[in-house]
Tab-separated table of C-alpha atoms in Angstrom:
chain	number	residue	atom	x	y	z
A	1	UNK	CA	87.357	76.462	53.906
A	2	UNK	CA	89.227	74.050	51.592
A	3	UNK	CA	90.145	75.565	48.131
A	4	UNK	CA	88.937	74.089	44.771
A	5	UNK	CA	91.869	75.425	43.065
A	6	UNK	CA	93.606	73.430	40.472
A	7	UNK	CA	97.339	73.422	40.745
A	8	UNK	CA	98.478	72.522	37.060
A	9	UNK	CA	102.059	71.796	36.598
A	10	UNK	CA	104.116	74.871	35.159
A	11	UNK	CA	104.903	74.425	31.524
A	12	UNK	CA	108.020	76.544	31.937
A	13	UNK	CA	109.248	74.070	34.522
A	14	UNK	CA	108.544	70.831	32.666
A	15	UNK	CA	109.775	72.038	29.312
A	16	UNK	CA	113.194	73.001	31.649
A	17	UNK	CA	113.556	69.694	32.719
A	18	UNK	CA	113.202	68.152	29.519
A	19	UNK	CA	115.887	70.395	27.950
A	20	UNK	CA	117.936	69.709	30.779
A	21	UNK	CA	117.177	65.991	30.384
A	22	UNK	CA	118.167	66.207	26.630
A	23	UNK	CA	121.422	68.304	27.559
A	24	UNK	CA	122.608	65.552	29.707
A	25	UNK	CA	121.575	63.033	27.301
A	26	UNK	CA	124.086	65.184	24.854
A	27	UNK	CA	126.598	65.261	26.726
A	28	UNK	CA	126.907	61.616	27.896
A	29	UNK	CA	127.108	61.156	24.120
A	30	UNK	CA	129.813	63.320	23.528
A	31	UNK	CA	131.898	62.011	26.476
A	32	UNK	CA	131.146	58.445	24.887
A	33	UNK	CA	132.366	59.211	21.488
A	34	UNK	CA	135.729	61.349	22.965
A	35	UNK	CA	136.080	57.587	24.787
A	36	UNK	CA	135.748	55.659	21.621
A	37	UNK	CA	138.390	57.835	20.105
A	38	UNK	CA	140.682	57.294	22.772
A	39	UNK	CA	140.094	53.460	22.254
A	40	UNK	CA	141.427	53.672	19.588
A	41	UNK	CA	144.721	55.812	19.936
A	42	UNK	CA	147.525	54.526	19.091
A	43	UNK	CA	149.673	53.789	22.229
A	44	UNK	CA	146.988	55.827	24.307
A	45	UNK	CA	148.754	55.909	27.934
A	46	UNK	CA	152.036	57.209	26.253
A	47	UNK	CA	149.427	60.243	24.256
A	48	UNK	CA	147.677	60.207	27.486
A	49	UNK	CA	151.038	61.456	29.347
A	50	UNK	CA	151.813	64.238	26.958
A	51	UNK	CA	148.701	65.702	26.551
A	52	UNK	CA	146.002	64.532	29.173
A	53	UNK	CA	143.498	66.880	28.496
A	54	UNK	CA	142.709	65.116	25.432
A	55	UNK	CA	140.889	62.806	27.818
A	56	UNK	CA	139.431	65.999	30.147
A	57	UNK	CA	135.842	66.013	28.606
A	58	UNK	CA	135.237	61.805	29.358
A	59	UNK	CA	136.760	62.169	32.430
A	60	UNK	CA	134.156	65.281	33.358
A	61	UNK	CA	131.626	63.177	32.255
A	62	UNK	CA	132.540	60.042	33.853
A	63	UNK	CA	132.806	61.390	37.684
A	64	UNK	CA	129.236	63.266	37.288
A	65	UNK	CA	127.567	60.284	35.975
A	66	UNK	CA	129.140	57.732	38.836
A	67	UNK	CA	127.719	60.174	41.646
A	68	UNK	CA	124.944	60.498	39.811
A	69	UNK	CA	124.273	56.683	39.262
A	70	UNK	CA	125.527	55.130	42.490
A	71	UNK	CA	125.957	58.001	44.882
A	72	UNK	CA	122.360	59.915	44.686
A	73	UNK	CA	119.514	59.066	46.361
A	74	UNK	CA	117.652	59.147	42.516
A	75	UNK	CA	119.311	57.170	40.317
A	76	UNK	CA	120.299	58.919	37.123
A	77	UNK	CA	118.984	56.332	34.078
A	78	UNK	CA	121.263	57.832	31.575
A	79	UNK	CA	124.239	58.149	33.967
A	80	UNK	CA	123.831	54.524	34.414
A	81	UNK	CA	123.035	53.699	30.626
A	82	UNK	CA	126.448	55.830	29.889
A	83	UNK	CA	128.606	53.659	32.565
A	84	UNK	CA	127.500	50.336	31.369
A	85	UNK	CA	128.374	51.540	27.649
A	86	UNK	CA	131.979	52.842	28.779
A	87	UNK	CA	132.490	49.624	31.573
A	88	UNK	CA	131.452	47.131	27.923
A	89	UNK	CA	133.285	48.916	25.427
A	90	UNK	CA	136.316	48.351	27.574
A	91	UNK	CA	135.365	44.411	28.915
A	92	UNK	CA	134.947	43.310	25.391
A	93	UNK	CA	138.677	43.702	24.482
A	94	UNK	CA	138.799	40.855	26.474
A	95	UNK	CA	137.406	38.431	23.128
A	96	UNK	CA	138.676	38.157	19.956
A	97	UNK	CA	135.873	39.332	17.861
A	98	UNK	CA	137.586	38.594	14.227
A	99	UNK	CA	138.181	41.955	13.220
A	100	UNK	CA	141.108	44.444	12.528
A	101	UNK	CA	143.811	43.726	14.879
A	102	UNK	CA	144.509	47.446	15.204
A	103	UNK	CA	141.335	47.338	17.653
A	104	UNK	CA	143.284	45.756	20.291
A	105	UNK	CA	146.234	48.166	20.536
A	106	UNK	CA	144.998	49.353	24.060
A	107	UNK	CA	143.781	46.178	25.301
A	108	UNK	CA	146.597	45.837	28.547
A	109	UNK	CA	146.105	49.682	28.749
A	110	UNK	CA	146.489	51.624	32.257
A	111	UNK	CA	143.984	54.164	31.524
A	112	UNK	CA	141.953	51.634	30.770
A	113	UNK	CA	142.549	49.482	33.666
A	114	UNK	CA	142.002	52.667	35.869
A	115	UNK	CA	138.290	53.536	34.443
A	116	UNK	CA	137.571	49.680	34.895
A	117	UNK	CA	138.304	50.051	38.187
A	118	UNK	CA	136.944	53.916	39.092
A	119	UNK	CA	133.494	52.674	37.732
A	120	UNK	CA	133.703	49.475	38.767
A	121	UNK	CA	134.450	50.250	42.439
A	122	UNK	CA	131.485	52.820	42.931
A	123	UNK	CA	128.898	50.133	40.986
A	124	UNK	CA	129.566	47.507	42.695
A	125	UNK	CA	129.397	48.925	46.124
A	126	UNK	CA	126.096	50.346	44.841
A	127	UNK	CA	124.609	46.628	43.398
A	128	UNK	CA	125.849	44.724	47.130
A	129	UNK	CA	123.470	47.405	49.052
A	130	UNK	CA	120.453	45.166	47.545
A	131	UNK	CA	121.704	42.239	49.199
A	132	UNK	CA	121.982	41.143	52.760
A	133	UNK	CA	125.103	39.653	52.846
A	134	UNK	CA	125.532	38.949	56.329
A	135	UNK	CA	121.878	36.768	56.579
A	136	UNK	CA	123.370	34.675	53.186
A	137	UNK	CA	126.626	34.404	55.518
A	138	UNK	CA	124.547	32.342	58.113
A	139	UNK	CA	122.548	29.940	55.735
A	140	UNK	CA	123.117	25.737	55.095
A	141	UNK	CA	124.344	26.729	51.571
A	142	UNK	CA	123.441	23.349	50.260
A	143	UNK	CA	119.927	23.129	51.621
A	144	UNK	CA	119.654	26.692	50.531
A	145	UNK	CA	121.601	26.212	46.597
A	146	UNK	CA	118.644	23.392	46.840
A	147	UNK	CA	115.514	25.418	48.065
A	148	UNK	CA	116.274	27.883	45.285
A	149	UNK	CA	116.920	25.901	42.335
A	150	UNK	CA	113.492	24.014	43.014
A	151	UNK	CA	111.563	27.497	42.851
A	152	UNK	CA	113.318	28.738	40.472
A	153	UNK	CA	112.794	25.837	38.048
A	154	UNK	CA	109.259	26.494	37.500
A	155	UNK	CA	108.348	29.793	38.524
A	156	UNK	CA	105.017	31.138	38.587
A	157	UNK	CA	104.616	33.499	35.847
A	158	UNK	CA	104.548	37.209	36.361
A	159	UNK	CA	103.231	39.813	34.934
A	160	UNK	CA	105.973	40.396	32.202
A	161	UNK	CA	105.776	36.737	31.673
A	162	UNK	CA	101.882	36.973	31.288
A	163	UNK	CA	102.750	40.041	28.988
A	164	UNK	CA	105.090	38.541	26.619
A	165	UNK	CA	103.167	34.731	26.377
A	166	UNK	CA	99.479	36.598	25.625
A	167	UNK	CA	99.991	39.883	24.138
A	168	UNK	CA	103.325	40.538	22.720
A	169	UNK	CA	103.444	41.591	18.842
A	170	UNK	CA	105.484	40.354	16.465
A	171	UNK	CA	106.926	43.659	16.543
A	172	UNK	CA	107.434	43.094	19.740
A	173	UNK	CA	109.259	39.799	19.002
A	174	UNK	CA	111.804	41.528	16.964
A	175	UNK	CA	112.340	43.869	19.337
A	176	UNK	CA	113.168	41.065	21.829
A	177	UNK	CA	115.814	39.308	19.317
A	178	UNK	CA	116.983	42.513	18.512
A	179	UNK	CA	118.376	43.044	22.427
A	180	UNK	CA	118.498	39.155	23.204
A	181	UNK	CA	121.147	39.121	19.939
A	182	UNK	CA	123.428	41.322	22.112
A	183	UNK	CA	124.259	37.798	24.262
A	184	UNK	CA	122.581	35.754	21.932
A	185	UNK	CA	125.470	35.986	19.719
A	186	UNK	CA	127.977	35.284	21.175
A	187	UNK	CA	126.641	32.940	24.397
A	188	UNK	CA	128.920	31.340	26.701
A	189	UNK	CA	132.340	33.110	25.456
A	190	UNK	CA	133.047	34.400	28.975
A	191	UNK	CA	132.435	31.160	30.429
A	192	UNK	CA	136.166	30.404	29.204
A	193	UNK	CA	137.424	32.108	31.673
A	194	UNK	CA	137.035	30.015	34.433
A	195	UNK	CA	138.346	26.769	32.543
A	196	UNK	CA	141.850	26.974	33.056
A	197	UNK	CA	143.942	25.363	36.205
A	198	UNK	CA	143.925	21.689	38.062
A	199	UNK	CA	141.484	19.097	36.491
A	200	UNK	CA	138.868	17.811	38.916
A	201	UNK	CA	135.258	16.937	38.406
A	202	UNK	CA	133.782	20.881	38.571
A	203	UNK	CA	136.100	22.187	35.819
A	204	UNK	CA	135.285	18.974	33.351
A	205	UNK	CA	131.466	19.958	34.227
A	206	UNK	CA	131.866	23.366	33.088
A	207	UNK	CA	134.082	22.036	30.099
A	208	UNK	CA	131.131	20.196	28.889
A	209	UNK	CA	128.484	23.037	29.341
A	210	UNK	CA	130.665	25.799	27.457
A	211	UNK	CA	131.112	22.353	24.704
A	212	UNK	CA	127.772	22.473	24.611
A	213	UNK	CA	126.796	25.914	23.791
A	214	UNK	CA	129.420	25.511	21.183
A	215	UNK	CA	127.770	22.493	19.304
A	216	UNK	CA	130.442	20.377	20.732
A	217	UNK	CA	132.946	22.397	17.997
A	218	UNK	CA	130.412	22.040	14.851
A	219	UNK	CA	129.240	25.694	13.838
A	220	UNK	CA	126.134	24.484	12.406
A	221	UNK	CA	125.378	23.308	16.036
A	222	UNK	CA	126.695	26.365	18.071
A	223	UNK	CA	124.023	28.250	19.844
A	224	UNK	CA	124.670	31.436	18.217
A	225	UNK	CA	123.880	29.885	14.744
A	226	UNK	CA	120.104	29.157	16.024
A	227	UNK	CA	119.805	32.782	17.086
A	228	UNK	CA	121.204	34.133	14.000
A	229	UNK	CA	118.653	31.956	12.119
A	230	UNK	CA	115.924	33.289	14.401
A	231	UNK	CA	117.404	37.153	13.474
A	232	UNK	CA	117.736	36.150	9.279
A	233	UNK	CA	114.043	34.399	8.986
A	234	UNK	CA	113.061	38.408	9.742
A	235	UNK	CA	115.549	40.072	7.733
A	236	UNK	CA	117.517	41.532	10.466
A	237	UNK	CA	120.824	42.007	11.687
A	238	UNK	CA	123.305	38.574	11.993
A	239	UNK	CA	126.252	40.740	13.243
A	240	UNK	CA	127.004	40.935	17.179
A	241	UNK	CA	126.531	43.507	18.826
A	242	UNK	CA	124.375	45.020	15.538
A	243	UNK	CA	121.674	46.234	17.948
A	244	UNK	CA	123.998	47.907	20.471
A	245	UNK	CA	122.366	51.294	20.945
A	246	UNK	CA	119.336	49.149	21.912
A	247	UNK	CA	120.323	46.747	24.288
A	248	UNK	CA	118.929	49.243	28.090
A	249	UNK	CA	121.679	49.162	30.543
A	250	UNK	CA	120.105	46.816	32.900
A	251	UNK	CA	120.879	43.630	30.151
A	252	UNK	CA	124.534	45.334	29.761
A	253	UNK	CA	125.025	45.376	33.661
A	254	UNK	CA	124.437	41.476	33.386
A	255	UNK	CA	127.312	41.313	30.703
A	256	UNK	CA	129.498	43.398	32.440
A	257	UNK	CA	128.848	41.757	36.108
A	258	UNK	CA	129.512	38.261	34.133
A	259	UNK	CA	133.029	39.899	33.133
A	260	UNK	CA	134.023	40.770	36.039
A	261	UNK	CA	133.257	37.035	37.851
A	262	UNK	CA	135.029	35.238	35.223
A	263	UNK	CA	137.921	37.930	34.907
A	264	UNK	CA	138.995	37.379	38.745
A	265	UNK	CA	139.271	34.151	40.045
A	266	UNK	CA	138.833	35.335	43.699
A	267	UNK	CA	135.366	35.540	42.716
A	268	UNK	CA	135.283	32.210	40.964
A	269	UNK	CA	132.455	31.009	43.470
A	270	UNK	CA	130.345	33.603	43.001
A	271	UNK	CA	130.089	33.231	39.167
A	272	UNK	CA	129.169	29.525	39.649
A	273	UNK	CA	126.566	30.223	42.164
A	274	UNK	CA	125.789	32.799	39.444
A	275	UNK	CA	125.831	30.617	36.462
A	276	UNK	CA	124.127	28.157	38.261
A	277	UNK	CA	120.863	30.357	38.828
A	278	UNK	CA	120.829	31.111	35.082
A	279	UNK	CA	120.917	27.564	33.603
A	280	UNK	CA	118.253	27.028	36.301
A	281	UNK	CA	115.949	29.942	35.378
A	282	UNK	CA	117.049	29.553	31.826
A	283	UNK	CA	114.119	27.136	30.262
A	284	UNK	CA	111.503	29.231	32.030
A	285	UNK	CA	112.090	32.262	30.128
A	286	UNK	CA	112.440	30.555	26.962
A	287	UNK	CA	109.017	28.496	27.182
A	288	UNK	CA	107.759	31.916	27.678
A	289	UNK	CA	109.332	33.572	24.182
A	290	UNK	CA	108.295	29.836	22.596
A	291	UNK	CA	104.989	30.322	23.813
A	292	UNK	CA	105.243	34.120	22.058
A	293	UNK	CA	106.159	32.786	19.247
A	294	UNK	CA	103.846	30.142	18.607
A	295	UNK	CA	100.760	32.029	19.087
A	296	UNK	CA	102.341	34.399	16.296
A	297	UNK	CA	102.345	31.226	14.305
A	298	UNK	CA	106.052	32.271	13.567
A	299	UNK	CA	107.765	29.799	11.240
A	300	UNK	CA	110.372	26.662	12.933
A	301	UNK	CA	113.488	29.037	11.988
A	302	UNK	CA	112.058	31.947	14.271
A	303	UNK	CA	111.868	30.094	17.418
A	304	UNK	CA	114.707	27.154	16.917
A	305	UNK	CA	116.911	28.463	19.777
A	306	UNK	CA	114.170	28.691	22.858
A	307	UNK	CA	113.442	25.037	21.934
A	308	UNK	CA	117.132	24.241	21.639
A	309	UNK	CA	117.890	26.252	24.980
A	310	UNK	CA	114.776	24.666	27.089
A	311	UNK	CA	116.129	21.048	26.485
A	312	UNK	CA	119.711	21.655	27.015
A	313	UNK	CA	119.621	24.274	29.452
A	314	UNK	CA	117.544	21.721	31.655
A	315	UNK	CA	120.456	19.646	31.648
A	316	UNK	CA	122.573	22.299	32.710
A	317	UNK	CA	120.767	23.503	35.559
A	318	UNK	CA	121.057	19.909	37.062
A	319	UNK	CA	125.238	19.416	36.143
A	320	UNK	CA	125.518	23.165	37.831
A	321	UNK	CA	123.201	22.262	40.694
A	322	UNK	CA	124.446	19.062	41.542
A	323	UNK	CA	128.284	18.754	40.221
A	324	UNK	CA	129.414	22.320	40.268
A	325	UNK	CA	127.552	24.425	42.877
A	326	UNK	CA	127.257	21.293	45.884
A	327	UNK	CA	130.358	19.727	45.096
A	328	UNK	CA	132.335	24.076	45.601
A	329	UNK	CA	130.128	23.992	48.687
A	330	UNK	CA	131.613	20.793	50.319
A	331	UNK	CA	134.984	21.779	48.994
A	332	UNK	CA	135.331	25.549	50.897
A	333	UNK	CA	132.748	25.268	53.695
A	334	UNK	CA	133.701	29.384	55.177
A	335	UNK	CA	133.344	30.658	51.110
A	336	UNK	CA	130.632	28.735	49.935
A	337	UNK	CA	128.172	31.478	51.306
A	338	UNK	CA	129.741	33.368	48.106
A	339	UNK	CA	127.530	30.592	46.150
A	340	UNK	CA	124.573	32.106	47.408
A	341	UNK	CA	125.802	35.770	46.847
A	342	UNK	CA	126.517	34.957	42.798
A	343	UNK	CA	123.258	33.448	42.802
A	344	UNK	CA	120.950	35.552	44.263
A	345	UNK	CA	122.805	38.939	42.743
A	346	UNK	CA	121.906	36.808	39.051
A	347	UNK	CA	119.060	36.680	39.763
A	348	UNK	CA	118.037	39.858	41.136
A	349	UNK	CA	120.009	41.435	37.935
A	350	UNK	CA	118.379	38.795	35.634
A	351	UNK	CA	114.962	40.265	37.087
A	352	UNK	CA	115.596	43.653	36.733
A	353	UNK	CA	116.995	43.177	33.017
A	354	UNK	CA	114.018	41.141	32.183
A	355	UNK	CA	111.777	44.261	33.021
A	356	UNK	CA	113.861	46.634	31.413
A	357	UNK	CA	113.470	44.039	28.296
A	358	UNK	CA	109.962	44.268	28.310
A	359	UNK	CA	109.733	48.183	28.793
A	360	UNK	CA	111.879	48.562	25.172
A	361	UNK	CA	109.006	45.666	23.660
A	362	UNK	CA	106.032	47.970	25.132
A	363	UNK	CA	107.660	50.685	23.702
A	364	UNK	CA	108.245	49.331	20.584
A	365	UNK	CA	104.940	47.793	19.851
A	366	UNK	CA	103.314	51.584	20.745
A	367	UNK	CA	105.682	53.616	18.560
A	368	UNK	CA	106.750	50.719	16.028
A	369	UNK	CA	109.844	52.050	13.981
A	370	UNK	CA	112.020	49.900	11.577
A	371	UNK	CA	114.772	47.838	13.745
């Protein structure tokens, strides 16, 4: 005879979980601040060689949460929130932020270089399981950059899109320029990366997109400066990176994937495959926080960049479509399946930052708290 029994979840068990949760959470925290003071060491690798258990607890922390991120079957969200922070915090010595020099004492460090490459190495592997490399090996690349940049363009909108155009808050708004300042503010740095070397027709393209984000070298015209309107007209934040501890590690994975495309030039095809799907996609997105922000009835200030972004950003899909990403293909027929790769990892990383996004509005618009 089939029970009626109940089988309610043991309290003892859940409340275990959550403390163990909350120890992890802890200790991630720890490990991150023991890193931050090892940024900023004076000459770290020679401190490093005296004494290197001054280094013992991060390093603890560092191998559980790469087995735990890329190596489990259950992803650990907090062991990958705690590798994107580390993987940033050492990426971003790689701008000039206009602040005390003394912050870039360590910036050709070999401990450094060595965690880059530990995490790097395990996350990657991890992020090229989700794409089948060998079918994007066998495609017309061309016919293929083509076939995605026309569905791409104007995408039909999904249910985060549906979300934010209909029934985001204005605090949900905030919450969205609080974690879109995190790029927002400083947009297209990376991009000069790639700019250096023999002048041909691709390199002057990408000259004239990073000139653009810049306001062709007038502040007032920079991209940035829109955003930082959009983040004053509510009273918040102008600074970069003032919403750090906000930004979920999905949006910092897209930062950190963007460094390491533009840092090595071996992968130079597979960041303009990749920056090619996200001037494509770009203006999509944007009509959809323009559409936000209009049915708020927000003022010109709060929305100026989407509108600036969805007319440029047009343009720049086409100049990366048609004078960067067809004109690599032609020019190395065996690599330009690497085209594909940079694009389709964007955008599946795009995607999955984009949801994470939304999660942090939801949550913020149920539990509002100041920003």
């Amino acid at each position: 005879m089939q029970s009626n029994l109940v089988i309610f979840p043991n309290a003892g068990t859940a409340n275990k979980i959550a403390q163990t949760e909350q120890e992890t959470i802890i200790k991630y925290d720890r490990a991150e601040e023991q890193f931050i003071e090892l940024l900023a060491m004076e000459d770290l690798d020679r401190h490093l060689d005296v004494k290197p258990a001054i280094a013992s607890e991060f390093e603890q922390a560092l191998s559980t949460a790469i087995h735990a991120a890329y190596k489990n079957d259950r992803s650990d969200e907090q062991a990958h929130r705690f590798l994107q922070r580390i993987l940033y915090r050492i990426n971003r010595l790689k701008l000039f932020w206009y602040d005390d020099l003394r912050h870039y004492t360590n910036e050709r460090s070999l401990y450094l270089c060595l965690c880059l490459d530990k995490i790097e190495a395990a996350w990657q592997s991890w992020e090229l399981a989700h794409i089948d490399v060998a079918a994007l090996q066998e495609l017309d690349v061309k016919h293929a950059l083509i076939e995605r940049a026309s569905a791409d363009l104007n995408p039909p909108l999904s249910e985060s899109s549906r979300y934010i155009r209909e029934e985001m808050t204005e605090v949900g708004y905030r919450r969205l320029l609080a974690i879109g300042s995190f790029d927002g503010l400083v947009e297209g740095s990376r991009l000069c990366y790639v700019l250096g070397g023999a002048a041909n027709e691709v390199q002057c393209t990408l000259v004239r997109v990073l000139l653009e984000e810049y306001g062709n070298g007038r502040l007032s015209r920079k991209h940035s400066t829109f955003f930082a309107q959009m983040l004053a007209e509510f009273g918040m934040n102008t600074e970069p990176e003032g919403y750090f501890d906000l930004v979920p590690w999905e949006v910092l994975a897209c930062a950190n994937h963007n460094f390491l495309t533009t840092d090595r030039k071996r992968y130079f095809l597979r960041y303009s495959g990749a920056l090619t799907y996200f001037e494509v996609a770009g203006p999509a997105a944007y009509k959809n926080y323009l559409a936000a922000a209009q049915r708020l009835e927000l003022s010109e200030a709060a929305m100026g960049y989407w509108e600036l972004h969805i007319r440029e950003d047009e343009r720049h899909g086409r100049w990366m479509l048609d004078d960067v990403a067809l004109s690599l293909a032609e020019k190395y027929p065996n690599d330009a399946w690497e085209l594909l790769l940079g694009y389709d990892q964007e955008k599946l990383m795009g995607d999955r930052a984009a949801n994470a996004v939304v999660r942090s509005i939801r949550e913020a618009t149920q539990s509002p708290s100041l920003i």
